[in-house]
Coordinates of C-alpha atoms in Angstrom, one line a residue:
M1 CA 26.0 136.8 114.8
S2 CA 27.7 135.3 111.8
G3 CA 25.7 135.1 108.6
V4 CA 26.0 133.9 105.1
R5 CA 28.9 135.5 103.3
E6 CA 27.7 136.5 99.8
S7 CA 29.7 137.3 96.7
V8 CA 27.7 138.7 93.8
V9 CA 28.7 137.2 90.5
G10 CA 26.7 138.2 87.5
G11 CA 24.0 139.6 89.8
V12 CA 23.5 136.2 91.6
A13 CA 24.1 136.0 95.3
E14 CA 26.2 133.0 96.0
E15 CA 26.7 131.5 99.5
T16 CA 30.1 130.5 100.7
E17 CA 29.2 129.6 104.3
R18 CA 26.3 127.5 105.6
R19 CA 23.7 129.6 107.3
P20 CA 23.8 129.8 111.1
E21 CA 21.6 127.6 113.1
T22 CA 20.7 130.4 115.5
P23 CA 17.1 131.8 115.5
A24 CA 15.9 135.3 115.1
E25 CA 17.8 137.9 117.1
Q26 CA 16.7 138.8 120.6
N27 CA 15.6 142.4 120.4
G28 CA 12.6 142.6 122.8
A29 CA 9.9 142.4 120.2
V30 CA 8.9 138.9 121.2
G31 CA 8.6 139.9 124.8
V32 CA 6.3 142.8 124.0
F33 CA 3.9 140.5 122.0
L34 CA 3.9 137.9 124.8
L35 CA 3.1 140.4 127.5
L36 CA 0.3 142.0 125.4
G37 CA -1.1 138.6 124.6
K38 CA -1.5 137.8 128.3
Q39 CA -3.3 141.2 128.8
L40 CA -5.6 140.4 125.9
K41 CA -6.5 137.0 127.3
L42 CA -7.1 138.4 130.8
L43 CA -9.4 141.2 129.5
R44 CA -11.3 138.8 127.2
E45 CA -11.9 136.3 130.1
R46 CA -12.9 139.2 132.4
A47 CA -15.5 140.2 129.8
G48 CA -16.8 136.6 129.7
L49 CA -16.1 136.0 126.1
S50 CA -14.7 132.9 124.4
Q51 CA -12.1 133.2 121.7
P52 CA -14.7 132.5 118.9
E53 CA -17.1 135.1 120.5
F54 CA -14.5 137.8 120.8
G55 CA -13.1 137.0 117.3
K56 CA -16.5 137.5 115.8
L57 CA -16.8 140.9 117.4
V58 CA -13.4 142.1 116.1
G59 CA -13.5 140.4 112.8
Y60 CA -10.9 137.7 113.4
G61 CA -11.0 133.9 113.6
P62 CA -10.5 132.0 116.9
D63 CA -7.2 130.7 115.7
Q64 CA -5.9 134.3 115.1
I65 CA -7.2 135.3 118.6
S66 CA -5.4 132.3 120.1
A67 CA -2.2 133.2 118.3
M68 CA -2.3 136.8 119.5
E69 CA -3.0 135.8 123.1
R70 CA 0.1 133.5 123.0
G71 CA 2.3 136.2 121.5
V72 CA 2.9 134.4 118.2
R73 CA 0.9 136.8 116.1
T74 CA 1.3 140.6 116.0
P75 CA -1.9 142.5 117.0
R76 CA -2.4 145.4 114.6
P77 CA -3.1 148.9 115.8
E78 CA -6.6 148.9 114.4
F79 CA -7.4 145.6 116.2
L80 CA -6.2 147.1 119.5
E81 CA -8.4 150.1 119.0
K82 CA -11.5 148.0 118.5
A83 CA -10.6 145.5 121.2
D84 CA -10.1 148.2 123.7
D85 CA -13.7 149.4 123.2
I86 CA -15.2 145.9 123.1
L87 CA -13.4 144.7 126.2
K88 CA -13.9 148.0 128.1
A89 CA -10.2 148.2 128.7
G90 CA -10.3 151.9 129.5
G91 CA -7.6 152.9 127.1
L92 CA -5.2 150.2 128.3
L93 CA -4.8 148.6 124.8
K94 CA -4.9 151.9 122.9
A95 CA -2.1 153.2 125.1
V96 CA 0.3 150.5 124.1
I97 CA -0.1 151.1 120.3
P98 CA 3.1 153.2 119.9
E99 CA 5.1 150.4 121.7
V100 CA 3.5 147.8 119.5
E101 CA 4.3 149.7 116.3
E102 CA 7.9 150.1 117.5
A103 CA 8.0 146.4 118.3
M104 CA 6.6 145.5 114.9
A105 CA 9.4 147.5 113.3
R106 CA 11.9 145.6 115.4
A107 CA 10.2 142.4 114.5
R108 CA 11.0 142.9 110.9
T109 CA 14.7 142.4 111.7
R110 CA 14.1 139.3 113.9
H111 CA 14.8 136.9 111.1
P112 CA 18.3 135.4 110.9
E113 CA 20.9 137.5 109.1
W114 CA 21.1 135.0 106.2
Y115 CA 17.3 135.4 105.6
R116 CA 16.7 139.0 106.5
G117 CA 17.3 140.5 103.0
Y118 CA 14.7 138.2 101.4
A119 CA 12.2 138.7 104.2
A120 CA 12.3 142.5 103.6
L121 CA 11.8 142.0 99.9
E122 CA 8.9 139.6 100.5
A123 CA 7.2 142.0 102.9
K124 CA 7.1 144.6 100.1
A125 CA 6.2 142.3 97.2
V126 CA 3.3 143.2 94.9
S127 CA 3.6 139.8 93.2
L128 CA 4.6 136.4 94.7
H129 CA 4.6 133.0 93.0
D130 CA 5.8 129.8 94.7
Y131 CA 6.4 126.2 93.7
S132 CA 6.7 123.8 96.8
T133 CA 8.0 120.3 96.6
M134 CA 8.7 119.1 100.2
C135 CA 6.4 120.9 102.6
V136 CA 3.8 123.6 102.7
L137 CA 5.3 127.1 102.2
G138 CA 5.9 129.0 105.4
L139 CA 3.5 131.8 104.3
L140 CA 0.7 129.2 104.2
Q141 CA 1.4 127.2 107.3
T142 CA -0.7 126.9 110.4
E143 CA 1.0 127.5 113.7
E144 CA 0.9 123.8 114.6
Y145 CA 2.2 122.7 111.2
S146 CA 5.0 125.2 111.5
R147 CA 5.9 123.9 115.0
A148 CA 5.9 120.3 113.7
V149 CA 8.3 121.3 110.9
F150 CA 10.7 122.9 113.3
T151 CA 10.4 120.2 115.9
Q152 CA 11.0 117.3 113.5
G153 CA 14.1 118.9 111.9
H154 CA 17.6 117.5 112.5
P155 CA 19.7 118.4 114.3
P156 CA 17.1 119.0 116.9
L157 CA 16.3 122.6 118.2
D158 CA 15.6 123.6 121.8
E159 CA 12.1 124.6 122.7
E160 CA 12.9 128.3 123.0
T161 CA 14.4 128.3 119.5
I162 CA 11.4 126.5 118.0
E163 CA 8.9 129.0 119.5
K164 CA 10.9 131.9 118.2
R165 CA 11.1 130.5 114.7
V166 CA 7.3 129.7 114.8
A167 CA 6.6 133.3 115.9
D168 CA 8.8 134.7 113.1
R169 CA 7.1 132.5 110.5
L170 CA 3.6 133.5 111.5
S171 CA 4.6 137.2 111.6
R172 CA 5.4 136.9 107.9
Q173 CA 1.8 136.0 107.2
Q174 CA 0.8 139.7 107.7
F175 CA 1.9 139.8 104.1
F176 CA -1.7 138.8 103.2
E177 CA -3.3 141.7 105.2
Q178 CA -1.8 144.6 103.2
W179 CA -3.9 146.7 100.8
P180 CA -4.0 146.5 97.9
P181 CA -3.5 142.8 98.2
P182 CA -0.4 141.3 96.4
E183 CA -1.0 139.0 93.4
C184 CA -0.2 135.5 94.5
S185 CA -0.1 132.0 93.0
F186 CA 1.1 128.8 94.7
V187 CA 1.7 125.4 93.1
V188 CA 2.1 122.5 95.6
E189 CA 3.1 119.0 94.8
Q190 CA 0.3 116.5 95.7
A191 CA 2.7 114.5 97.8
V192 CA 3.1 117.5 100.1
L193 CA -0.6 117.5 100.8
E194 CA -0.6 113.8 101.4
R195 CA 2.2 113.9 104.0
P196 CA 0.6 114.1 107.5
I197 CA 3.2 116.3 109.1
G198 CA 2.4 116.6 112.8
G199 CA -0.3 114.0 112.8
S200 CA -3.9 113.8 111.6
K201 CA -5.2 116.9 113.4
V202 CA -2.4 119.1 112.3
H203 CA -2.6 117.7 108.8
S204 CA -6.4 118.3 108.5
D205 CA -6.1 121.8 109.9
Q206 CA -3.4 122.6 107.4
L207 CA -5.5 121.4 104.5
R208 CA -8.4 123.6 105.7
Q209 CA -6.0 126.5 105.9
L210 CA -5.0 126.0 102.3
L211 CA -8.7 125.9 101.3
K212 CA -9.2 129.2 103.0
I213 CA -6.2 130.9 101.4
G214 CA -7.1 129.4 98.0
Q215 CA -10.5 131.1 98.1
R216 CA -8.9 134.6 98.4
R217 CA -9.6 136.7 95.3
N218 CA -5.9 137.5 94.9
V219 CA -4.7 134.0 95.2
Q220 CA -4.4 131.1 92.8
L221 CA -3.7 127.8 94.5
Q222 CA -2.9 124.8 92.3
V223 CA -1.9 121.2 93.0
M224 CA 0.6 119.3 90.8
P225 CA -0.7 115.7 90.6
T226 CA 1.7 112.9 91.4
A227 CA 0.4 110.9 88.5
R228 CA 1.7 113.3 85.8
H229 CA 3.9 111.4 83.4
E230 CA 6.0 114.5 82.5
H231 CA 7.4 117.2 84.8
P232 CA 9.4 120.3 84.0
C233 CA 11.1 120.7 87.4
L234 CA 12.2 117.6 89.2
D235 CA 14.3 119.9 91.4
N236 CA 14.1 122.4 94.3
S237 CA 11.2 124.5 95.4
F238 CA 11.6 128.2 94.4
T239 CA 9.8 131.5 94.8
L240 CA 9.4 134.3 92.3
L241 CA 8.5 137.8 93.5
I242 CA 8.4 141.4 92.5
P243 CA 9.1 143.9 95.3
K244 CA 7.3 147.2 94.8
G245 CA 9.2 149.4 92.3
K246 CA 11.8 146.6 91.5
E247 CA 12.3 143.9 89.0
Q248 CA 11.4 140.3 89.5
L249 CA 13.8 138.1 91.4
A250 CA 13.9 134.5 92.7
Y251 CA 14.7 132.8 95.9
M252 CA 15.4 129.2 96.8
E253 CA 17.0 127.0 99.5
S254 CA 18.7 123.6 99.4
Q255 CA 19.7 121.8 102.6
G256 CA 19.8 125.1 104.5
Y257 CA 21.8 127.0 101.8
P258 CA 19.8 130.1 100.6
K259 CA 20.2 131.7 97.2
L260 CA 18.8 135.0 96.1
I261 CA 18.8 135.3 92.3
T262 CA 18.7 138.7 90.6
D263 CA 20.3 137.9 87.3
R264 CA 17.7 138.6 84.6
E265 CA 18.4 135.6 82.5
E266 CA 18.3 133.1 85.4
V267 CA 15.1 134.7 86.7
R268 CA 13.6 134.5 83.2
V269 CA 14.4 130.8 83.0
L270 CA 12.7 130.1 86.4
A271 CA 9.7 132.2 85.4
A272 CA 9.3 130.2 82.2
R273 CA 9.6 127.0 84.1
Y274 CA 7.0 128.1 86.6
G275 CA 4.6 128.9 83.7
I276 CA 5.0 125.3 82.5
I277 CA 4.5 124.0 86.0
R278 CA 1.2 125.9 86.3
A279 CA 0.0 124.7 82.9
Q280 CA 0.6 121.1 83.9
A281 CA -0.9 121.4 87.4
L282 CA -4.6 121.1 88.2
N283 CA -6.5 124.4 87.7
P284 CA -7.5 126.3 90.9
H285 CA -11.0 124.9 91.0
E286 CA -9.8 121.3 90.5
S287 CA -7.1 121.8 93.1
L288 CA -9.5 123.0 95.8
D289 CA -11.9 120.1 95.0
L290 CA -9.0 117.7 95.4
I291 CA -8.1 119.2 98.8
E292 CA -11.7 119.0 99.9
K293 CA -11.8 115.3 98.8
M294 CA -8.6 114.7 100.8
L295 CA -10.3 116.2 103.9
E296 CA -13.3 114.0 103.5
E297 CA -11.1 110.9 103.3
L298 CA -9.2 111.6 106.5

């Protein structure tokens, strides 16, 4: 699989080829999760439990249960332990934990080659800060919003590719489940929240997802109002992160061209710019109030 050819100049990764359009590699991990999801659904239905009822017993929301049953979310070993007892699976779910852990390890390499390096750094980040200008950041997307993003892109992707990319994107969201939780802040342009990607139902569910994430103790979610007369960054989205034991770096994409920035001076400039963006955005309480108001008006 061809990937982005990088030449490091002054610590900055520069791309000389457009990233490939191919999805995450086929390595069997997706198949394991799809098969396990079907087993979970069968056992849940045999137990006479709805997705909300089962989710309440295992400490997960119905959307998370649905995602696991469809193979787009990875069931963690501790979930399988608890689910095996609740569903009276007789050790069936516990027995596959080693295979699931192996598949999870393979899944970490499912991302396209051009993205894999950043995905590995993101998974180990102790601090992540993002400014989004065109759509909701992948880490914050609902499944249906993510599917709409990939479906509406051009050139069009086939259904199998779309589903693989959605699964890969959702798998990254386990980032929020690590302990201790990473320090996170997100600034989203108001126009992003007003754009009804996927239609009204997908749009409202995505806003609710942002409200939920914004209420986490380790997350600061802010909205940059469209009505601001001044703006320090009329340019691309970008992400700042600090992988465990490493220095801060930055990542951005433009029309499919990724760029990982490690040069200290360039990272410093982006960090300073991000600080100004946060200062000009609504504070977290005002931002959540605005999102709630948007939901009421839909």
